[in-house]
PDB file of C-alpha atoms and ligand atoms in Angstrom:
ATOM      1  CA  MET A1189      -0.256   0.005  -0.249  1.00  0.00           C
ATOM      2  CA  ASN A1190       1.616   3.392  -1.203  1.00  0.00           C
ATOM      3  CA  VAL A1191       0.580   6.430   1.446  1.00  0.00           C
ATOM      4  CA  ILE A1192       1.081  10.052   0.684  1.00  0.00           C
ATOM      5  CA  LEU A1193       1.399  12.080   4.157  1.00  0.00           C
ATOM      6  CA  LEU A1194      -0.686  15.470   2.661  1.00  0.00           C
ATOM      7  CA  GLY A1195      -0.924  18.954   4.645  1.00  0.00           C
ATOM      8  CA  LYS A1196       0.335  22.580   5.196  1.00  0.00           C
ATOM      9  CA  PRO A1197       3.823  23.394   5.601  1.00  0.00           C
ATOM     10  CA  GLY A1198       4.942  22.931   8.893  1.00  0.00           C
ATOM     11  CA  SER A1199       2.322  20.532   9.462  1.00  0.00           C
ATOM     12  CA  GLY A1200       4.246  17.906  10.939  1.00  0.00           C
ATOM     13  CA  LYS A1201       4.432  15.407   7.648  1.00  0.00           C
ATOM     14  CA  GLY A1202       8.407  15.206   7.991  1.00  0.00           C
ATOM     15  CA  THR A1203       8.139  14.326  11.664  1.00  0.00           C
ATOM     16  CA  ALA A1204       5.717  11.640  11.116  1.00  0.00           C
ATOM     17  CA  GLY A1205       7.062  10.444   8.315  1.00  0.00           C
ATOM     18  CA  ILE A1206      10.093   9.216   9.613  1.00  0.00           C
ATOM     19  CA  GLU A1207       8.672   7.361  12.299  1.00  0.00           C
ATOM     20  CA  ILE A1208       6.198   5.934  10.163  1.00  0.00           C
ATOM     21  CA  ALA A1209       8.385   4.742   7.628  1.00  0.00           C
ATOM     22  CA  LYS A1210      10.507   2.933  10.274  1.00  0.00           C
ATOM     23  CA  ASP A1211       7.771   0.881  11.503  1.00  0.00           C
ATOM     24  CA  PHE A1212       5.997  -0.141   8.306  1.00  0.00           C
ATOM     25  CA  ASN A1213       9.388  -0.772   6.216  1.00  0.00           C
ATOM     26  CA  PHE A1214       8.204   2.097   3.785  1.00  0.00           C
ATOM     27  CA  LYS A1215      10.623   3.571   1.335  1.00  0.00           C
ATOM     28  CA  LEU A1216      10.354   7.114   2.454  1.00  0.00           C
ATOM     29  CA  ILE A1217      10.169  10.026  -0.190  1.00  0.00           C
ATOM     30  CA  SER A1218      10.585  13.497   0.860  1.00  0.00           C
ATOM     31  CA  THR A1219      10.788  16.084  -1.934  1.00  0.00           C
ATOM     32  CA  GLY A1220      11.542  18.869   0.819  1.00  0.00           C
ATOM     33  CA  ASP A1221      14.525  16.907   1.564  1.00  0.00           C
ATOM     34  CA  LEU A1222      15.515  15.751  -1.844  1.00  0.00           C
ATOM     35  CA  LEU A1223      15.465  19.380  -2.898  1.00  0.00           C
ATOM     36  CA  ARG A1224      17.556  20.570   0.345  1.00  0.00           C
ATOM     37  CA  GLN A1225      20.233  18.107  -0.551  1.00  0.00           C
ATOM     38  CA  GLU A1226      20.050  19.334  -4.152  1.00  0.00           C
ATOM     39  CA  LYS A1227      20.419  23.088  -2.995  1.00  0.00           C
ATOM     40  CA  SER A1228      23.168  21.959  -0.768  1.00  0.00           C
ATOM     41  CA  SER A1229      24.756  20.113  -3.537  1.00  0.00           C
ATOM     42  CA  GLY A1230      25.556  23.164  -5.488  1.00  0.00           C
ATOM     43  CA  SER A1231      24.294  21.417  -8.926  1.00  0.00           C
ATOM     44  CA  THR A1232      22.615  23.408 -11.747  1.00  0.00           C
ATOM     45  CA  ILE A1233      19.360  22.389 -10.455  1.00  0.00           C
ATOM     46  CA  GLY A1234      19.880  23.365  -6.861  1.00  0.00           C
ATOM     47  CA  LYS A1235      20.777  26.895  -8.016  1.00  0.00           C
ATOM     48  CA  GLN A1236      17.758  27.173 -10.026  1.00  0.00           C
ATOM     49  CA  ILE A1237      15.955  26.637  -7.202  1.00  0.00           C
ATOM     50  CA  GLU A1238      17.578  28.152  -4.401  1.00  0.00           C
ATOM     51  CA  SER A1239      15.678  31.569  -4.258  1.00  0.00           C
ATOM     52  CA  ILE A1240      12.621  30.098  -4.995  1.00  0.00           C
ATOM     53  CA  MET A1241      12.547  27.762  -1.767  1.00  0.00           C
ATOM     54  CA  ASP A1242      14.101  30.516   0.606  1.00  0.00           C
ATOM     55  CA  ARG A1243      10.853  32.536  -0.486  1.00  0.00           C
ATOM     56  CA  GLY A1244       8.488  29.864   0.241  1.00  0.00           C
ATOM     57  CA  ASP A1245       7.287  29.319  -3.548  1.00  0.00           C
ATOM     58  CA  LEU A1246       6.947  25.906  -4.891  1.00  0.00           C
ATOM     59  CA  VAL A1247       9.239  24.495  -7.009  1.00  0.00           C
ATOM     60  CA  SER A1248       8.043  23.499 -10.809  1.00  0.00           C
ATOM     61  CA  ASP A1249       6.593  20.671 -11.582  1.00  0.00           C
ATOM     62  CA  ASP A1250       8.875  19.176 -14.449  1.00  0.00           C
ATOM     63  CA  ILE A1251      11.636  19.327 -11.949  1.00  0.00           C
ATOM     64  CA  ILE A1252       9.213  17.428  -8.884  1.00  0.00           C
ATOM     65  CA  ASN A1253       8.396  14.986 -11.666  1.00  0.00           C
ATOM     66  CA  ASP A1254      11.859  14.379 -12.649  1.00  0.00           C
ATOM     67  CA  ILE A1255      13.266  14.092  -9.285  1.00  0.00           C
ATOM     68  CA  ILE A1256      10.329  11.400  -8.625  1.00  0.00           C
ATOM     69  CA  GLU A1257      10.578   9.492 -11.901  1.00  0.00           C
ATOM     70  CA  GLN A1258      14.367   9.250 -10.981  1.00  0.00           C
ATOM     71  CA  GLU A1259      13.566   8.203  -7.127  1.00  0.00           C
ATOM     72  CA  LEU A1260      10.844   5.441  -8.640  1.00  0.00           C
ATOM     73  CA  SER A1261      13.609   3.869 -11.183  1.00  0.00           C
ATOM     74  CA  LYS A1262      15.383   2.739  -8.117  1.00  0.00           C
ATOM     75  CA  PRO A1263      14.840  -1.070  -7.228  1.00  0.00           C
ATOM     76  CA  LEU A1264      12.438  -1.671  -4.724  1.00  0.00           C
ATOM     77  CA  PRO A1265      12.134  -4.953  -2.527  1.00  0.00           C
ATOM     78  CA  ILE A1266       8.968  -6.417  -3.505  1.00  0.00           C
ATOM     79  CA  ASP A1267       7.488  -6.416   0.180  1.00  0.00           C
ATOM     80  CA  MET A1268       8.102  -2.516   0.122  1.00  0.00           C
ATOM     81  CA  TYR A1269       5.856   0.206  -0.438  1.00  0.00           C
ATOM     82  CA  TYR A1270       6.304   4.472  -0.889  1.00  0.00           C
ATOM     83  CA  LEU A1271       5.667   6.864   1.549  1.00  0.00           C
ATOM     84  CA  PHE A1272       5.717  10.401   0.123  1.00  0.00           C
ATOM     85  CA  ASP A1273       6.008  13.382   2.353  1.00  0.00           C
ATOM     86  CA  GLY A1274       5.299  16.797   0.594  1.00  0.00           C
ATOM     87  CA  TYR A1275       4.467  15.465  -2.550  1.00  0.00           C
ATOM     88  CA  PRO A1276       1.965  15.456  -4.687  1.00  0.00           C
ATOM     89  CA  ARG A1277       1.487  19.564  -4.088  1.00  0.00           C
ATOM     90  CA  THR A1278      -0.287  20.300  -7.204  1.00  0.00           C
ATOM     91  CA  ILE A1279      -3.193  19.023  -9.215  1.00  0.00           C
ATOM     92  CA  SER A1280      -0.411  18.275 -11.897  1.00  0.00           C
ATOM     93  CA  GLN A1281       1.994  16.541  -9.728  1.00  0.00           C
ATOM     94  CA  ALA A1282      -1.203  14.389  -8.457  1.00  0.00           C
ATOM     95  CA  ARG A1283      -2.475  13.331 -11.937  1.00  0.00           C
ATOM     96  CA  ARG A1284       1.454  12.184 -12.825  1.00  0.00           C
ATOM     97  CA  LEU A1285       1.691  10.103  -9.711  1.00  0.00           C
ATOM     98  CA  ASP A1286      -1.712   8.494 -10.692  1.00  0.00           C
ATOM     99  CA  GLU A1287      -0.218   7.369 -13.662  1.00  0.00           C
ATOM    100  CA  MET A1288       2.633   6.136 -12.117  1.00  0.00           C
ATOM    101  CA  LEU A1289       1.647   4.354  -8.915  1.00  0.00           C
ATOM    102  CA  ASN A1290      -1.714   3.088  -7.497  1.00  0.00           C
ATOM    103  CA  ILE A1291      -2.184   5.353  -3.972  1.00  0.00           C
ATOM    104  CA  SER A1292      -4.304   3.717  -1.745  1.00  0.00           C
ATOM    105  CA  ALA A1293      -4.404   5.841   1.294  1.00  0.00           C
ATOM    106  CA  VAL A1294      -3.938  10.027   1.563  1.00  0.00           C
ATOM    107  CA  VAL A1295      -3.137  10.782   5.442  1.00  0.00           C
ATOM    108  CA  TYR A1296      -4.044  14.970   5.526  1.00  0.00           C
ATOM    109  CA  PHE A1297      -2.660  16.554   8.207  1.00  0.00           C
ATOM    110  CA  ASP A1298      -5.337  18.827   9.956  1.00  0.00           C
ATOM    111  CA  VAL A1299      -4.253  21.736  11.708  1.00  0.00           C
ATOM    112  CA  ASP A1300      -5.120  25.676  11.879  1.00  0.00           C
ATOM    113  CA  ASP A1301      -2.936  28.576  10.128  1.00  0.00           C
ATOM    114  CA  ALA A1302      -2.092  29.847  13.662  1.00  0.00           C
ATOM    115  CA  THR A1303      -0.401  26.897  15.228  1.00  0.00           C
ATOM    116  CA  ILE A1304       1.393  26.207  11.818  1.00  0.00           C
ATOM    117  CA  ALA A1305       2.781  29.575  11.799  1.00  0.00           C
ATOM    118  CA  GLU A1306       3.863  29.429  15.655  1.00  0.00           C
ATOM    119  CA  ARG A1307       5.513  26.103  14.652  1.00  0.00           C
ATOM    120  CA  ILE A1308       7.345  27.171  11.721  1.00  0.00           C
ATOM    121  CA  GLU A1309       8.748  30.089  14.062  1.00  0.00           C
ATOM    122  CA  GLN A1310       9.851  27.767  16.249  1.00  0.00           C
ATOM    123  CA  ARG A1311      11.652  25.423  13.940  1.00  0.00           C
ATOM    124  CA  GLY A1312      13.153  28.778  12.267  1.00  0.00           C
ATOM    125  CA  LYS A1313      15.270  28.987  15.671  1.00  0.00           C
ATOM    126  CA  LYS A1314      17.035  25.804  15.175  1.00  0.00           C
ATOM    127  CA  SER A1315      16.752  24.870  11.767  1.00  0.00           C
ATOM    128  CA  GLY A1316      18.452  27.653   9.872  1.00  0.00           C
ATOM    129  CA  ARG A1317      16.009  27.030   7.237  1.00  0.00           C
ATOM    130  CA  GLU A1318      15.509  30.003   4.976  1.00  0.00           C
ATOM    131  CA  ASP A1319      12.410  29.514   4.492  1.00  0.00           C
ATOM    132  CA  ASP A1320      11.551  29.386   8.082  1.00  0.00           C
ATOM    133  CA  GLN A1321      13.140  32.729   9.177  1.00  0.00           C
ATOM    134  CA  ASP A1322      10.200  35.017   8.698  1.00  0.00           C
ATOM    135  CA  SER A1323       6.300  35.498   9.071  1.00  0.00           C
ATOM    136  CA  ASP A1324       5.979  36.762   5.325  1.00  0.00           C
ATOM    137  CA  THR A1325       7.584  33.980   3.830  1.00  0.00           C
ATOM    138  CA  THR A1326       5.196  31.677   5.851  1.00  0.00           C
ATOM    139  CA  LYS A1327       2.331  33.693   4.891  1.00  0.00           C
ATOM    140  CA  CYS A1328       3.289  33.154   1.428  1.00  0.00           C
ATOM    141  CA  ARG A1329       4.317  29.414   1.743  1.00  0.00           C
ATOM    142  CA  LEU A1330       0.243  29.306   3.193  1.00  0.00           C
ATOM    143  CA  GLU A1331      -1.146  31.039   0.234  1.00  0.00           C
ATOM    144  CA  ASN A1332       0.704  28.995  -1.901  1.00  0.00           C
ATOM    145  CA  TYR A1333      -0.946  25.604  -0.297  1.00  0.00           C
ATOM    146  CA  TYR A1334      -4.315  27.571  -0.589  1.00  0.00           C
ATOM    147  CA  ASN A1335      -4.000  27.916  -4.338  1.00  0.00           C
ATOM    148  CA  ASP A1336      -1.955  24.941  -5.320  1.00  0.00           C
ATOM    149  CA  THR A1337      -2.422  22.119  -2.758  1.00  0.00           C
ATOM    150  CA  GLN A1338      -5.446  22.340  -1.310  1.00  0.00           C
ATOM    151  CA  PRO A1339      -7.282  21.129  -4.848  1.00  0.00           C
ATOM    152  CA  VAL A1340      -5.107  18.000  -4.359  1.00  0.00           C
ATOM    153  CA  VAL A1341      -6.597  17.570  -0.975  1.00  0.00           C
ATOM    154  CA  ASP A1342     -10.316  18.058  -2.475  1.00  0.00           C
ATOM    155  CA  LEU A1343      -9.076  15.654  -5.449  1.00  0.00           C
ATOM    156  CA  TYR A1344      -8.208  12.962  -2.795  1.00  0.00           C
ATOM    157  CA  GLU A1345     -11.133  13.182  -0.827  1.00  0.00           C
ATOM    158  CA  ASN A1346     -13.511  12.949  -3.755  1.00  0.00           C
ATOM    159  CA  SER A1347     -11.778   9.663  -4.698  1.00  0.00           C
ATOM    160  CA  ASP A1348     -12.353   8.580  -1.129  1.00  0.00           C
ATOM    161  CA  ARG A1349      -8.677   8.287  -0.514  1.00  0.00           C
ATOM    162  CA  LEU A1350      -8.099  10.841   2.074  1.00  0.00           C
ATOM    163  CA  TYR A1351      -7.986   9.880   5.889  1.00  0.00           C
ATOM    164  CA  LYS A1352      -7.780  12.944   8.425  1.00  0.00           C
ATOM    165  CA  VAL A1353      -5.454  13.131  11.388  1.00  0.00           C
ATOM    166  CA  ASP A1354      -5.696  15.502  14.065  1.00  0.00           C
ATOM    167  CA  ALA A1355      -2.444  17.535  13.576  1.00  0.00           C
ATOM    168  CA  SER A1356      -2.660  19.949  16.250  1.00  0.00           C
ATOM    169  CA  LYS A1357      -1.887  17.464  18.952  1.00  0.00           C
ATOM    170  CA  SER A1358       1.121  16.291  20.163  1.00  0.00           C
ATOM    171  CA  ALA A1359       3.809  14.739  17.790  1.00  0.00           C
ATOM    172  CA  ILE A1360       3.258  11.142  19.613  1.00  0.00           C
ATOM    173  CA  SER A1361      -0.259  11.604  19.396  1.00  0.00           C
ATOM    174  CA  VAL A1362      -0.048  12.376  15.305  1.00  0.00           C
ATOM    175  CA  TYR A1363       2.260   9.141  14.785  1.00  0.00           C
ATOM    176  CA  LEU A1364      -0.440   7.036  16.859  1.00  0.00           C
ATOM    177  CA  GLN A1365      -3.174   8.199  14.849  1.00  0.00           C
ATOM    178  CA  ILE A1366      -1.435   7.355  11.713  1.00  0.00           C
ATOM    179  CA  LYS A1367      -0.142   3.820  13.072  1.00  0.00           C
ATOM    180  CA  GLN A1368      -3.811   3.081  13.912  1.00  0.00           C
ATOM    181  CA  LEU A1369      -4.778   4.241  10.493  1.00  0.00           C
ATOM    182  CA  ILE A1370      -2.063   2.189   8.709  1.00  0.00           C
ATOM    183  CA  ASN A1371      -2.898  -0.664  10.755  1.00  0.00           C
ATOM    184  CA  LYS A1372      -6.480  -0.674  10.524  1.00  0.00           C
ATOM    185  CA  LEU A1373      -6.400  -0.229   6.353  1.00  0.00           C
ATOM    186  CA  ASN A1374      -3.605  -2.961   6.213  1.00  0.00           C
ATOM    187  CA  LYS A1375      -5.865  -5.251   8.216  1.00  0.00           C
ATOM    188  CA  GLU A1376      -8.928  -4.060   5.884  1.00  0.00           C
ATOM    189  CA  GLU A1377      -6.954  -4.697   2.656  1.00  0.00           C
ATOM    190  CA  GLU A1378      -6.039  -8.494   3.983  1.00  0.00           C
ATOM    191  CA  GLU A1379      -9.206  -9.169   4.639  1.00  0.00           C
ATOM    192  CA  GLU A1380     -10.343  -7.935   1.059  1.00  0.00           C
ATOM    193  CA  ASP A1381      -7.805 -10.092  -0.363  1.00  0.00           C
ATOM    194  CA  ASN A1382      -8.607 -13.476   1.791  1.00  0.00           C
ATOM    195  CA  GLY A1383     -12.132 -12.610   0.532  1.00  0.00           C
ATOM    196  CA  ILE A1384     -13.721 -11.560   3.590  1.00  0.00           C
ATOM    197  CA  TYR A1385     -15.592  -8.832   2.364  1.00  0.00           C
TER     198      TYR A1385
HETATM  199  P1  B4P B2125       9.031  20.556   3.280  1.00  0.00           P
HETATM  200  O1  B4P B2125      10.424  20.135   3.603  1.00  0.00           O
HETATM  201  O2  B4P B2125       8.119  19.681   2.660  1.00  0.00           O
HETATM  202  O3  B4P B2125       8.653  20.885   4.457  1.00  0.00           O
HETATM  203  P2  B4P B2125       7.479  21.565   5.195  1.00  0.00           P
HETATM  204  O4  B4P B2125       6.037  21.375   4.652  1.00  0.00           O
HETATM  205  O5  B4P B2125       7.764  22.783   6.002  1.00  0.00           O
HETATM  206  O6  B4P B2125       7.428  20.351   6.422  1.00  0.00           O
HETATM  207  P3  B4P B2125       6.747  19.626   7.273  1.00  0.00           P
HETATM  208  O7  B4P B2125       5.219  19.545   7.123  1.00  0.00           O
HETATM  209  O8  B4P B2125       7.007  18.288   6.689  1.00  0.00           O
HETATM  210  O9  B4P B2125       6.743  19.859   8.792  1.00  0.00           O
HETATM  211  P4  B4P B2125       7.675  19.173   9.781  1.00  0.00           P
HETATM  212  O10 B4P B2125       7.436  17.838   9.997  1.00  0.00           O
HETATM  213  O11 B4P B2125       9.174  19.683   9.679  1.00  0.00           O
HETATM  214  O12 B4P B2125       8.778  21.876   1.909  1.00  0.00           O
HETATM  215  C1  B4P B2125       9.840  22.619   1.765  1.00  0.00           C
HETATM  216  C2  B4P B2125       9.959  23.446   0.431  1.00  0.00           C
HETATM  217  O13 B4P B2125      10.735  22.694  -0.500  1.00  0.00           O
HETATM  218  C3  B4P B2125       8.767  24.093  -0.078  1.00  0.00           C
HETATM  219  O14 B4P B2125       8.382  24.855   0.328  1.00  0.00           O
HETATM  220  C4  B4P B2125       8.562  24.177  -1.288  1.00  0.00           C
HETATM  221  O15 B4P B2125       9.818  24.979  -1.816  1.00  0.00           O
HETATM  222  C5  B4P B2125       9.397  22.709  -1.800  1.00  0.00           C
HETATM  223  N1  B4P B2125       8.906  22.000  -2.031  1.00  0.00           N
HETATM  224  C6  B4P B2125       8.732  20.657  -1.375  1.00  0.00           C
HETATM  225  N2  B4P B2125       8.076  19.721  -2.066  1.00  0.00           N
HETATM  226  C7  B4P B2125       7.504  20.352  -3.194  1.00  0.00           C
HETATM  227  C8  B4P B2125       6.786  20.046  -4.366  1.00  0.00           C
HETATM  228  N3  B4P B2125       5.958  18.583  -4.135  1.00  0.00           N
HETATM  229  N4  B4P B2125       6.383  20.311  -5.352  1.00  0.00           N
HETATM  230  C9  B4P B2125       7.018  21.947  -5.246  1.00  0.00           C
HETATM  231  N5  B4P B2125       7.916  22.513  -4.133  1.00  0.00           N
HETATM  232  C10 B4P B2125       8.235  21.524  -3.309  1.00  0.00           C
HETATM  233  O16 B4P B2125       7.093  19.975  11.234  1.00  0.00           O
HETATM  234  C11 B4P B2125       7.329  21.175  11.260  1.00  0.00           C
HETATM  235  C12 B4P B2125       7.939  21.868  12.947  1.00  0.00           C
HETATM  236  O17 B4P B2125       7.064  21.575  13.604  1.00  0.00           O
HETATM  237  C13 B4P B2125       8.874  21.082  13.093  1.00  0.00           C
HETATM  238  O18 B4P B2125       9.752  22.231  13.842  1.00  0.00           O
HETATM  239  C14 B4P B2125       8.629  20.263  14.217  1.00  0.00           C
HETATM  240  O19 B4P B2125       9.347  19.791  15.080  1.00  0.00           O
HETATM  241  C15 B4P B2125       7.179  20.896  14.772  1.00  0.00           C
HETATM  242  N6  B4P B2125       6.264  19.549  15.041  1.00  0.00           N
HETATM  243  C16 B4P B2125       5.830  18.709  13.923  1.00  0.00           C
HETATM  244  N7  B4P B2125       4.676  18.032  14.578  1.00  0.00           N
HETATM  245  C17 B4P B2125       4.226  18.722  15.649  1.00  0.00           C
HETATM  246  C18 B4P B2125       3.356  18.484  16.583  1.00  0.00           C
HETATM  247  N8  B4P B2125       2.734  17.480  16.449  1.00  0.00           N
HETATM  248  N9  B4P B2125       3.395  19.477  17.288  1.00  0.00           N
HETATM  249  C19 B4P B2125       4.327  20.531  17.924  1.00  0.00           C
HETATM  250  N10 B4P B2125       5.349  20.341  16.677  1.00  0.00           N
HETATM  251  C20 B4P B2125       5.049  19.567  15.942  1.00  0.00           C
END
């Protein structure tokens, strides 16, 4: 079962993703991490995306789709599935992903904007991430979320693949909610495979 973690910037996708990937033996693909690696490598693409990311804008779909295609072309053990963190963030990315893979579940991190702003401000003090450093950049990231990513949430909700978790709770609580959800979905899938339904 391939799973997506979807939500506003700073909603906790990365934090939960690391633990969930370990527990369920997922291959974790975080586009944010891959882009930050590209940026710090100083490559041509890294230079292209640096200022876009620092001001809180989304990197182009072409670059993201190339990065994802490269990741998906790497061999994956037969019993392993993907956990996507921060991808897809636009309708075009979501459509491309649906062409490449079967996505059974999308975990939506439900949290209000004020909590997001507070978390990003706190992270900015430690992370040194350019995009966490001021409230205007956070505002821009949230605007991009409403313009580009909210339609992706609607797309998955309309195709009955969206499962909400209360992401305003503590990191451990969010992690446990997702763990419980994936266990339940795995069990349902198993029962379906065994013809119980
Ligand atoms: P990402 O790296 O995906 O960053 P994010 O959305 O800010 O973080 P996330 O939701 O993972 O929050 P985190 O767990 O860290 O993206 C960065 C940039 O890359 C984007 O702005 C864009 O430019 C580019 N990009 C990435 N993917 C792209 C795509 N597909 N298309 C185009 N561009 C793309 O948590 C945030 C903070 O809150 C942390 O400090 C954490 O400790 C804290 N926290 C987490 N959960 C908590 C909880 N439950 N309670 C309290 N604090 C919590």
